[in-house]
Amino acid sequence: MRTERIHEDTIKAVFFDLFGTLLPLAPLDVACEAIAPGRGGELSKAWRARQLELSWLRTIMGTWVDFDEVTRDGLDAALDELDIAVGTDDRRRLAAAFQTLPLAAGAADVLAGLRAAGAQTGILTNAATGTLRAVAARTGLERLTDHLLSVDPVRAFKPHPSVYRLATDATGLPPASIGFVTGNGWDAAGAGAFGFRVTWLRAGPARIPRVGAPDPVAASWSSLPEVLLDVDARRVPRLG
Amino acid sequence: MRTERIHEDTIKAVFFDLFGTLLPLAPLDVACEAIAPGRGGELSKAWRARQLELSWLRTIMGTWVDFDEVTRDGLDAALDELDIAVGTDDRRRLAAAFQTLPLAAGAADVLAGLRAAGAQTGILTNAATGTLRAVAARTGLERLTDHLLSVDPVRAFKPHPSVYRLATDATGLPPASIGFVTGNGWDAAGAGAFGFRVTWLRAGPARIPRVGAPDPVAASWSSLPEVLLDVDARRVPRLG
């Protein structure tokens, strides 16, 4: 009995979100500040808000386009909303900032540790397939992951259940055997509602929206291995 | 040929959004200001943003609850985000402000004029059925409308196509024979993507999100009859 329960509860694979998780978004503030001096933080925040809003609206309406296009449209909307005038070249350069974000400190070690402990690792992201592959090659994530999953095949964005299903389909595992790590509260909620074991990399004043999902476990990159591995303290099952 | 085209293009029914359209939201600023002096506008804006965000996330995740609950949760999230402490009574009083919003000036005349011109009229809203009925009774809208449609039966929020379909189902009309009037840009986009003839009551700095929908016609309450009735000037067909 006990063996069977442990087996069922064991995390066999851990998927990570990309933007705002493996790739922290703080560098966008700097890129925005260079284009709009004195208003970088404000622009960066509005850009991300409009980007996500467009991704949700398009998912609900069934008018999906890939995340590169949503990101460009979100930037245009933010610049328009804040009445910031930017030339075409600067606009293109700024949109490209999402393509060049550096890997979070500590992330590579966590991924390597998970694989050493016997878990599959992967990325499950809104990012377009081409962007995901380019990021994975540039940052070395391609050598640390078994699965690189973009939402492109399902033509919907997170937190739609069809996106999270990409990970169960790719691994053949049930949701309860999959750990999911994200810095985005709404992504944590969506993944939790789908049935993943969610760890939330809480950053700043972000909150988990009240959308009917179980509370995720909170962690930082440094506490993540312990959280993922410590079944008793955190109720997140041991890897293996 | 010409007769047939005019017949097909004719608007036979006009549906109106409720919150932010028939009921302008500016009074929420005053209600918020009374609870959080000096921060009313900021709180009101955050409340509306969180309310809509929760409605979209729950629609995508399939964890629908009615709009009364989403409105209360949105208020809690906004108060939390802005670090504003409010007692239980004030919180309840504030949440109830959505139930007591006054009717837009000019709205009753427009609705009466549409019916006099032979069109059916209706409300198509995120609002919970009970709230919609109470608002319609209090404001007199129940005497000016043929259809009071809440999203409750489809358990999704705007801009999900199933919501707009409530109006085609209720009237038996195709989308192209239905006019839709809203003050919310994302609602204008959703209704336009569904195929309604959309008129956008533009207020303040709001924008139409770029989500793959046709551009709506812009109007004010005072110009609305002309816009809805003038086929040549605005490419919106004559009523009849």
Coordinates of C-alpha atoms in Angstrom, one line a residue:
Chain A
M1 CA 0.0 0.0 0.0
R2 CA 2.6 2.5 1.1
T3 CA 4.9 1.7 -1.9
E4 CA 2.0 2.1 -4.3
R5 CA 1.0 5.5 -2.8
I6 CA 4.5 6.8 -2.9
H7 CA 4.8 5.6 -6.5
E8 CA 1.6 7.4 -7.5
D9 CA 2.7 10.6 -5.7
T10 CA 6.2 10.7 -7.1
I11 CA 7.2 13.6 -9.3
K12 CA 8.7 12.1 -12.5
A13 CA 9.1 15.3 -14.5
V14 CA 9.5 19.0 -13.7
F15 CA 8.4 21.6 -16.3
F16 CA 9.5 25.3 -16.0
D17 CA 7.8 28.4 -17.4
L18 CA 10.1 30.6 -19.5
F19 CA 9.3 34.4 -19.3
G20 CA 9.3 35.6 -15.8
T21 CA 10.7 32.2 -14.5
L22 CA 13.8 30.8 -16.2
L23 CA 14.2 34.2 -17.8
P24 CA 13.5 37.0 -15.2
L25 CA 11.9 40.1 -16.8
A26 CA 13.8 42.7 -14.8
P27 CA 16.2 43.4 -17.7
L28 CA 13.2 44.7 -19.7
D29 CA 13.1 47.7 -17.3
V30 CA 16.6 48.6 -18.4
A31 CA 15.8 48.1 -22.1
C32 CA 12.7 50.3 -21.7
E33 CA 14.6 52.9 -19.7
A34 CA 17.1 53.2 -22.5
I35 CA 14.3 54.0 -25.0
A36 CA 12.1 56.1 -22.6
P37 CA 14.4 57.7 -20.0
G38 CA 12.7 58.1 -16.7
R39 CA 9.8 55.9 -17.6
G40 CA 11.4 52.5 -18.1
G41 CA 9.7 50.8 -15.2
E42 CA 6.3 52.2 -16.1
L43 CA 6.7 51.1 -19.7
S44 CA 7.9 47.7 -18.9
K45 CA 5.1 47.0 -16.5
A46 CA 2.4 48.3 -19.0
W47 CA 4.0 46.2 -21.8
R48 CA 3.9 43.0 -19.8
A49 CA 0.3 43.8 -18.7
R50 CA -0.9 44.4 -22.3
Q51 CA 1.0 41.4 -23.6
L52 CA -0.7 39.1 -21.2
E53 CA -4.1 40.8 -21.7
L54 CA -3.9 40.3 -25.4
S55 CA -2.8 36.6 -24.9
W56 CA -5.9 36.0 -22.7
L57 CA -8.3 37.9 -25.0
R58 CA -7.1 36.1 -28.1
T59 CA -7.4 32.7 -26.3
I60 CA -11.0 33.4 -25.3
M61 CA -11.9 34.8 -28.7
G62 CA -10.2 32.0 -30.6
T63 CA -8.1 34.5 -32.7
W64 CA -4.7 33.2 -31.7
V65 CA -1.4 34.5 -33.2
D66 CA 2.0 33.5 -31.9
F67 CA 3.6 35.1 -28.9
D68 CA 6.1 37.1 -30.9
E69 CA 3.2 39.0 -32.5
V70 CA 1.4 39.4 -29.2
T71 CA 4.6 40.8 -27.6
R72 CA 5.0 43.3 -30.4
D73 CA 1.3 44.3 -30.2
G74 CA 1.6 44.6 -26.4
L75 CA 4.5 47.0 -26.8
D76 CA 2.6 49.1 -29.3
A77 CA -0.4 49.2 -26.9
A78 CA 1.8 50.2 -23.9
L79 CA 3.6 52.9 -25.9
D80 CA 0.2 54.2 -27.1
E81 CA -1.4 54.1 -23.6
L82 CA 1.5 55.9 -22.0
D83 CA 1.8 58.3 -25.0
I84 CA 5.5 57.5 -25.5
A85 CA 6.7 58.2 -29.0
V86 CA 9.3 55.7 -30.3
G87 CA 10.8 55.3 -33.8
T88 CA 10.4 52.0 -35.7
D89 CA 14.0 50.9 -35.1
D90 CA 13.8 51.5 -31.3
R91 CA 10.5 49.7 -31.3
R92 CA 12.0 46.7 -33.1
R93 CA 15.0 46.7 -30.8
L94 CA 12.8 46.8 -27.7
A95 CA 10.5 44.0 -28.9
A96 CA 13.7 41.9 -29.5
A97 CA 14.6 42.4 -25.8
F98 CA 12.3 39.5 -25.0
Q99 CA 14.6 37.3 -27.2
T100 CA 17.8 38.1 -25.3
L101 CA 16.8 37.8 -21.7
P102 CA 19.5 36.1 -19.6
L103 CA 19.0 32.9 -17.7
A104 CA 18.1 33.2 -14.0
A105 CA 21.0 32.7 -11.6
G106 CA 20.8 29.2 -10.1
A107 CA 18.4 27.8 -12.7
A108 CA 21.1 25.7 -14.5
D109 CA 22.1 24.0 -11.2
V110 CA 18.5 23.2 -10.3
L111 CA 17.8 21.7 -13.7
A112 CA 21.1 19.6 -13.6
G113 CA 20.2 18.5 -10.1
L114 CA 16.7 17.4 -11.1
R115 CA 18.1 15.3 -13.9
A116 CA 20.7 13.8 -11.6
A117 CA 17.9 12.8 -9.3
G118 CA 16.2 11.0 -12.1
A119 CA 13.5 13.4 -13.2
Q120 CA 12.8 14.5 -16.7
T121 CA 13.0 18.3 -17.2
G122 CA 11.3 20.6 -19.7
I123 CA 10.1 24.0 -20.6
L124 CA 6.4 24.7 -21.1
T125 CA 5.9 28.2 -22.5
N126 CA 3.7 30.7 -24.3
A127 CA 6.8 31.5 -26.4
A128 CA 6.8 30.8 -30.1
T129 CA 8.6 27.7 -31.2
G130 CA 11.4 29.6 -33.0
T131 CA 11.9 31.9 -30.0
L132 CA 11.9 29.0 -27.6
R133 CA 14.6 27.1 -29.6
A134 CA 16.7 30.2 -30.0
V135 CA 16.6 30.9 -26.3
A136 CA 17.3 27.3 -25.4
A137 CA 20.4 27.2 -27.7
R138 CA 21.7 30.6 -26.5
T139 CA 21.3 29.9 -22.7
G140 CA 22.3 26.3 -22.7
L141 CA 18.8 25.2 -21.6
E142 CA 18.7 22.8 -24.5
R143 CA 21.4 20.6 -22.9
L144 CA 19.5 20.7 -19.5
T145 CA 16.0 19.8 -20.7
D146 CA 14.3 16.8 -22.2
H147 CA 11.2 18.7 -23.5
L148 CA 10.9 22.1 -25.2
L149 CA 7.2 22.7 -25.4
S150 CA 5.7 25.8 -27.0
V151 CA 1.9 26.5 -27.1
D152 CA 2.1 26.9 -30.9
P153 CA 0.5 23.4 -31.7
V154 CA -2.6 24.1 -29.6
R155 CA -3.1 27.7 -30.7
A156 CA -4.0 28.9 -27.2
F157 CA -2.1 30.6 -24.4
K158 CA -1.8 29.8 -20.7
P159 CA -3.7 29.2 -18.5
H160 CA -5.8 27.2 -21.0
P161 CA -5.8 23.5 -20.0
S162 CA -4.8 22.4 -23.5
V163 CA -1.4 24.1 -22.9
Y164 CA -0.7 22.1 -19.7
R165 CA -1.9 19.0 -21.5
L166 CA 1.1 19.3 -23.8
A167 CA 3.3 18.2 -20.9
T168 CA 1.2 15.1 -20.0
D169 CA 1.1 14.2 -23.7
A170 CA 4.9 14.6 -24.1
T171 CA 5.7 12.6 -21.1
G172 CA 2.9 10.1 -20.9
L173 CA 2.6 11.0 -17.2
P174 CA -0.5 12.0 -15.2
P175 CA -0.6 15.6 -14.0
A176 CA 0.0 14.6 -10.4
S177 CA 3.4 13.1 -11.4
I178 CA 4.5 16.4 -13.0
G179 CA 6.1 19.3 -11.0
F180 CA 5.6 22.8 -12.5
V181 CA 7.7 25.8 -11.6
T182 CA 6.6 29.4 -12.5
G183 CA 7.1 32.9 -11.3
N184 CA 3.7 34.0 -12.7
G185 CA 0.8 33.8 -10.3
W186 CA -1.8 33.2 -13.0
D187 CA 0.3 30.5 -14.5
A188 CA 0.7 28.8 -11.0
A189 CA -3.1 28.9 -10.7
G190 CA -3.7 27.5 -14.2
A191 CA -1.1 24.7 -13.7
G192 CA -2.6 23.9 -10.3
A193 CA -6.1 23.7 -11.6
F194 CA -4.9 21.3 -14.2
G195 CA -3.4 19.1 -11.5
F196 CA 0.3 19.7 -11.6
R197 CA 2.3 20.0 -8.4
V198 CA 3.1 23.7 -8.6
T199 CA 6.0 25.6 -7.1
W200 CA 5.7 29.4 -7.3
L201 CA 8.9 31.4 -7.6
R202 CA 7.4 34.4 -5.8
A203 CA 9.0 37.7 -6.9
G204 CA 8.1 41.2 -5.7
P205 CA 4.5 42.1 -4.9
A206 CA 2.8 39.6 -7.3
R207 CA -0.2 37.7 -6.0
I208 CA -1.9 34.4 -7.0
P209 CA -5.3 35.4 -8.5
R210 CA -8.4 33.9 -6.9
V211 CA -9.5 31.6 -9.7
G212 CA -10.5 28.4 -8.0
A213 CA -7.0 26.7 -8.1
P214 CA -5.2 25.1 -5.1
D215 CA -2.5 27.2 -3.4
P216 CA 0.9 26.6 -4.8
V217 CA 4.1 26.0 -2.7
A218 CA 6.2 29.2 -2.7
A219 CA 10.0 28.9 -3.2
S220 CA 13.1 30.7 -4.5
W221 CA 15.6 29.3 -6.9
S222 CA 17.9 28.5 -3.9
S223 CA 15.2 26.7 -1.9
L224 CA 13.7 25.0 -5.0
P225 CA 15.7 21.7 -4.8
E226 CA 14.7 21.3 -1.1
V227 CA 11.0 22.1 -1.9
L228 CA 10.9 19.7 -4.8
L229 CA 12.7 16.9 -2.9
D230 CA 11.3 17.2 0.6
V231 CA 8.0 15.3 0.7
D232 CA 7.3 15.6 4.4
A233 CA 8.0 19.3 5.0
R234 CA 6.2 20.6 1.9
R235 CA 3.8 17.9 0.8
V236 CA 5.6 17.9 -2.5
P237 CA 6.7 14.3 -3.3
R238 CA 10.2 13.0 -3.5
L239 CA 11.8 12.7 -6.9
G240 CA 12.7 9.3 -8.3
Chain B
M1 CA -30.8 42.5 -55.9
R2 CA -30.6 45.8 -54.1
T3 CA -33.7 45.1 -52.0
E4 CA -32.3 41.7 -50.9
R5 CA -28.9 43.3 -49.9
I6 CA -30.6 45.9 -47.8
H7 CA -32.8 43.3 -46.2
E8 CA -29.8 41.2 -45.2
D9 CA -27.8 44.2 -43.9
T10 CA -30.6 45.6 -41.8
I11 CA -30.2 45.8 -38.0
K12 CA -33.2 44.1 -36.5
A13 CA -32.0 44.2 -32.8
V14 CA -29.6 46.2 -30.8
F15 CA -27.9 44.8 -27.7
F16 CA -26.2 46.9 -25.1
D17 CA -23.4 46.1 -22.6
L18 CA -24.2 47.0 -19.0
F19 CA -21.1 47.9 -16.8
G20 CA -19.2 50.7 -18.5
T21 CA -21.9 51.3 -21.1
L22 CA -25.5 51.6 -19.9
L23 CA -24.0 52.1 -16.4
P24 CA -20.9 54.3 -16.6
L25 CA -18.3 53.4 -14.0
A26 CA -17.2 56.9 -12.9
P27 CA -19.4 56.7 -9.7
L28 CA -17.1 53.9 -8.5
D29 CA -14.3 56.5 -8.2
V30 CA -16.5 58.4 -5.7
A31 CA -17.4 55.3 -3.8
C32 CA -13.7 54.3 -3.6
E33 CA -12.7 57.8 -2.6
A34 CA -15.1 57.7 0.4
I35 CA -13.4 54.5 1.6
A36 CA -9.8 55.3 0.7
P37 CA -9.5 59.1 0.8
G38 CA -7.0 60.4 -1.8
R39 CA -6.7 57.0 -3.5
G40 CA -10.2 56.6 -5.0
G41 CA -9.3 56.8 -8.6
E42 CA -6.3 54.5 -8.2
L43 CA -8.4 51.9 -6.3
S44 CA -11.3 52.1 -8.7
K45 CA -9.0 51.5 -11.7
A46 CA -7.2 48.6 -10.0
W47 CA -10.5 47.0 -9.0
R48 CA -11.9 47.1 -12.5
A49 CA -8.6 45.7 -13.9
R50 CA -8.5 42.8 -11.5
Q51 CA -12.2 42.1 -12.0
L52 CA -11.8 41.8 -15.7
E53 CA -8.5 39.8 -15.4
L54 CA -10.2 37.3 -13.0
S55 CA -13.1 37.0 -15.5
W56 CA -10.8 36.2 -18.3
L57 CA -8.6 33.8 -16.4
R58 CA -11.6 31.9 -15.1
T59 CA -13.1 31.7 -18.6
I60 CA -9.8 30.3 -20.0
M61 CA -9.4 27.9 -17.1
G62 CA -13.0 26.7 -17.0
T63 CA -13.4 27.7 -13.3
W64 CA -16.4 30.0 -13.8
V65 CA -18.2 31.6 -10.8
D66 CA -20.7 34.4 -11.3
F67 CA -19.8 38.1 -11.8
D68 CA -20.9 39.1 -8.3
E69 CA -18.2 36.8 -6.9
V70 CA -15.6 37.9 -9.4
T71 CA -16.4 41.5 -8.5
R72 CA -15.8 40.9 -4.8
D73 CA -12.6 39.0 -5.5
G74 CA -11.4 41.8 -7.8
L75 CA -12.0 44.3 -5.0
D76 CA -10.0 42.1 -2.5
A77 CA -7.2 41.8 -5.0
A78 CA -7.1 45.5 -5.7
L79 CA -7.1 46.4 -2.0
D80 CA -4.4 43.9 -1.4
E81 CA -2.3 45.1 -4.3
L82 CA -2.5 48.7 -3.2
D83 CA -2.1 47.8 0.4
I84 CA -5.3 49.6 1.5
A85 CA -6.8 48.3 4.7
V86 CA -10.6 48.3 4.7
G87 CA -13.0 46.8 7.2
T88 CA -15.5 44.1 6.3
D89 CA -18.5 46.5 6.3
D90 CA -16.8 49.0 4.1
R91 CA -15.7 46.2 1.8
R92 CA -19.2 44.9 1.5
R93 CA -20.6 48.4 0.9
L94 CA -18.0 49.1 -1.8
A95 CA -18.7 45.8 -3.6
A96 CA -22.4 46.8 -3.6
A97 CA -21.5 50.0 -5.5
F98 CA -21.6 47.9 -8.7
Q99 CA -25.3 47.2 -7.9
T100 CA -26.3 50.8 -7.5
L101 CA -24.7 52.5 -10.5
P102 CA -27.0 55.1 -12.2
L103 CA -28.1 54.8 -15.9
A104 CA -26.1 56.8 -18.4
A105 CA -27.7 60.1 -19.4
G106 CA -29.4 59.8 -22.8
A107 CA -29.5 56.0 -22.7
A108 CA -33.3 55.7 -22.0
D109 CA -34.1 58.0 -25.0
V110 CA -31.8 56.0 -27.3
L111 CA -33.5 52.7 -26.3
A112 CA -37.0 54.2 -26.7
G113 CA -36.0 55.5 -30.1
L114 CA -34.7 52.2 -31.3
R115 CA -37.9 50.5 -30.3
A116 CA -40.0 53.2 -32.0
A117 CA -37.9 52.5 -35.2
G118 CA -38.9 48.9 -35.0
A119 CA -35.8 47.3 -33.5
Q120 CA -35.7 44.8 -30.7
T121 CA -33.5 46.0 -27.8
G122 CA -31.6 44.0 -25.1
I123 CA -28.9 43.9 -22.6
L124 CA -26.0 41.3 -23.0
T125 CA -23.8 41.4 -19.9
N126 CA -21.3 39.6 -17.7
A127 CA -23.6 40.6 -14.7
A128 CA -25.2 37.8 -12.7
T129 CA -28.9 37.2 -13.5
G130 CA -30.1 38.5 -10.2
T131 CA -28.0 41.6 -10.4
L132 CA -29.1 42.2 -14.0
R133 CA -32.8 41.9 -13.1
A134 CA -32.4 44.2 -10.0
V135 CA -30.6 46.8 -12.1
A136 CA -33.2 46.6 -14.9
A137 CA -36.0 47.1 -12.4
R138 CA -34.3 49.9 -10.5
T139 CA -33.3 51.9 -13.6
G140 CA -36.4 51.3 -15.7
L141 CA -34.4 49.4 -18.3
E142 CA -36.8 46.5 -18.0
R143 CA -39.5 48.6 -19.7
L144 CA -37.1 49.6 -22.5
T145 CA -35.7 46.2 -23.4
D146 CA -37.0 43.0 -25.0
H147 CA -34.1 40.8 -23.8
L148 CA -32.2 40.7 -20.6
L149 CA -29.3 38.3 -21.1
S150 CA -26.7 37.4 -18.5
V151 CA -23.7 35.1 -19.2
D152 CA -24.8 32.8 -16.4
P153 CA -26.3 30.0 -18.6
V154 CA -23.0 29.6 -20.6
R155 CA -20.7 29.8 -17.6
A156 CA -18.1 32.0 -19.4
F157 CA -17.5 35.7 -19.6
K158 CA -17.0 38.1 -22.5
P159 CA -15.4 38.1 -25.0
H160 CA -16.1 34.3 -25.3
P161 CA -18.2 33.6 -28.5
S162 CA -20.7 31.6 -26.5
V163 CA -21.7 34.8 -24.7
Y164 CA -22.5 36.7 -27.9
R165 CA -24.3 33.6 -29.2
L166 CA -26.9 34.2 -26.4
A167 CA -28.2 37.1 -28.4
T168 CA -28.5 35.3 -31.7
D169 CA -30.2 32.4 -29.9
A170 CA -32.6 34.8 -28.1
T171 CA -33.6 36.6 -31.3
G172 CA -33.2 34.0 -34.0
L173 CA -31.2 36.6 -35.9
P174 CA -27.8 36.2 -37.6
P175 CA -25.0 38.2 -36.1
A176 CA -25.0 40.7 -39.0
S177 CA -28.5 41.7 -38.2
I178 CA -27.6 42.6 -34.6
G179 CA -26.1 45.9 -33.5
F180 CA -24.0 45.9 -30.4
V181 CA -23.2 48.9 -28.3
T182 CA -20.4 48.9 -25.7
G183 CA -18.0 51.3 -23.9
N184 CA -15.4 48.5 -23.4
G185 CA -12.8 48.1 -26.1
W186 CA -12.2 44.4 -25.5
D187 CA -16.0 43.8 -25.6
A188 CA -16.2 45.8 -28.9
A189 CA -13.4 43.5 -30.3
G190 CA -15.1 40.3 -29.1
A191 CA -18.5 41.3 -30.4
G192 CA -17.0 42.4 -33.7
A193 CA -15.1 39.1 -34.1
F194 CA -18.4 37.3 -33.5
G195 CA -20.0 39.3 -36.4
F196 CA -22.1 41.9 -34.7
R197 CA -22.3 45.5 -36.0
V198 CA -20.4 47.1 -33.2
T199 CA -20.7 50.7 -32.0
W200 CA -18.1 51.7 -29.4
L201 CA -19.0 54.4 -26.9
R202 CA -15.4 55.6 -26.6
A203 CA -14.7 57.2 -23.1
G204 CA -11.4 58.5 -22.0
P205 CA -8.1 57.1 -23.1
A206 CA -9.4 53.5 -23.6
R207 CA -8.2 51.6 -26.7
I208 CA -9.5 48.7 -28.8
P209 CA -7.1 45.8 -28.2
R210 CA -5.4 44.4 -31.3
V211 CA -7.0 40.9 -31.2
G212 CA -7.9 40.3 -34.8
A213 CA -11.4 41.9 -34.8
P214 CA -12.8 44.5 -37.3
D215 CA -12.7 48.1 -36.2
P216 CA -15.9 49.3 -34.5
V217 CA -17.7 52.5 -35.3
A218 CA -17.1 55.1 -32.5
A219 CA -20.0 57.1 -31.1
S220 CA -21.3 58.9 -28.1
W221 CA -24.8 58.5 -26.6
S222 CA -25.9 61.7 -28.4
S223 CA -24.6 60.6 -31.8
L224 CA -25.7 57.0 -31.3
P225 CA -29.1 57.3 -33.0
E226 CA -27.6 58.8 -36.1
V227 CA -24.8 56.3 -36.2
L228 CA -27.2 53.4 -35.9
L229 CA -29.7 54.8 -38.4
D230 CA -27.4 56.4 -41.0
V231 CA -26.4 53.7 -43.5
D232 CA -24.5 55.9 -45.9
A233 CA -22.4 58.0 -43.6
R234 CA -21.2 55.2 -41.3
R235 CA -21.8 52.0 -43.2
V236 CA -24.1 50.8 -40.4
P237 CA -27.4 49.8 -41.9
R238 CA -30.7 51.4 -41.5
L239 CA -33.1 50.0 -38.8
G240 CA -36.3 48.5 -39.9

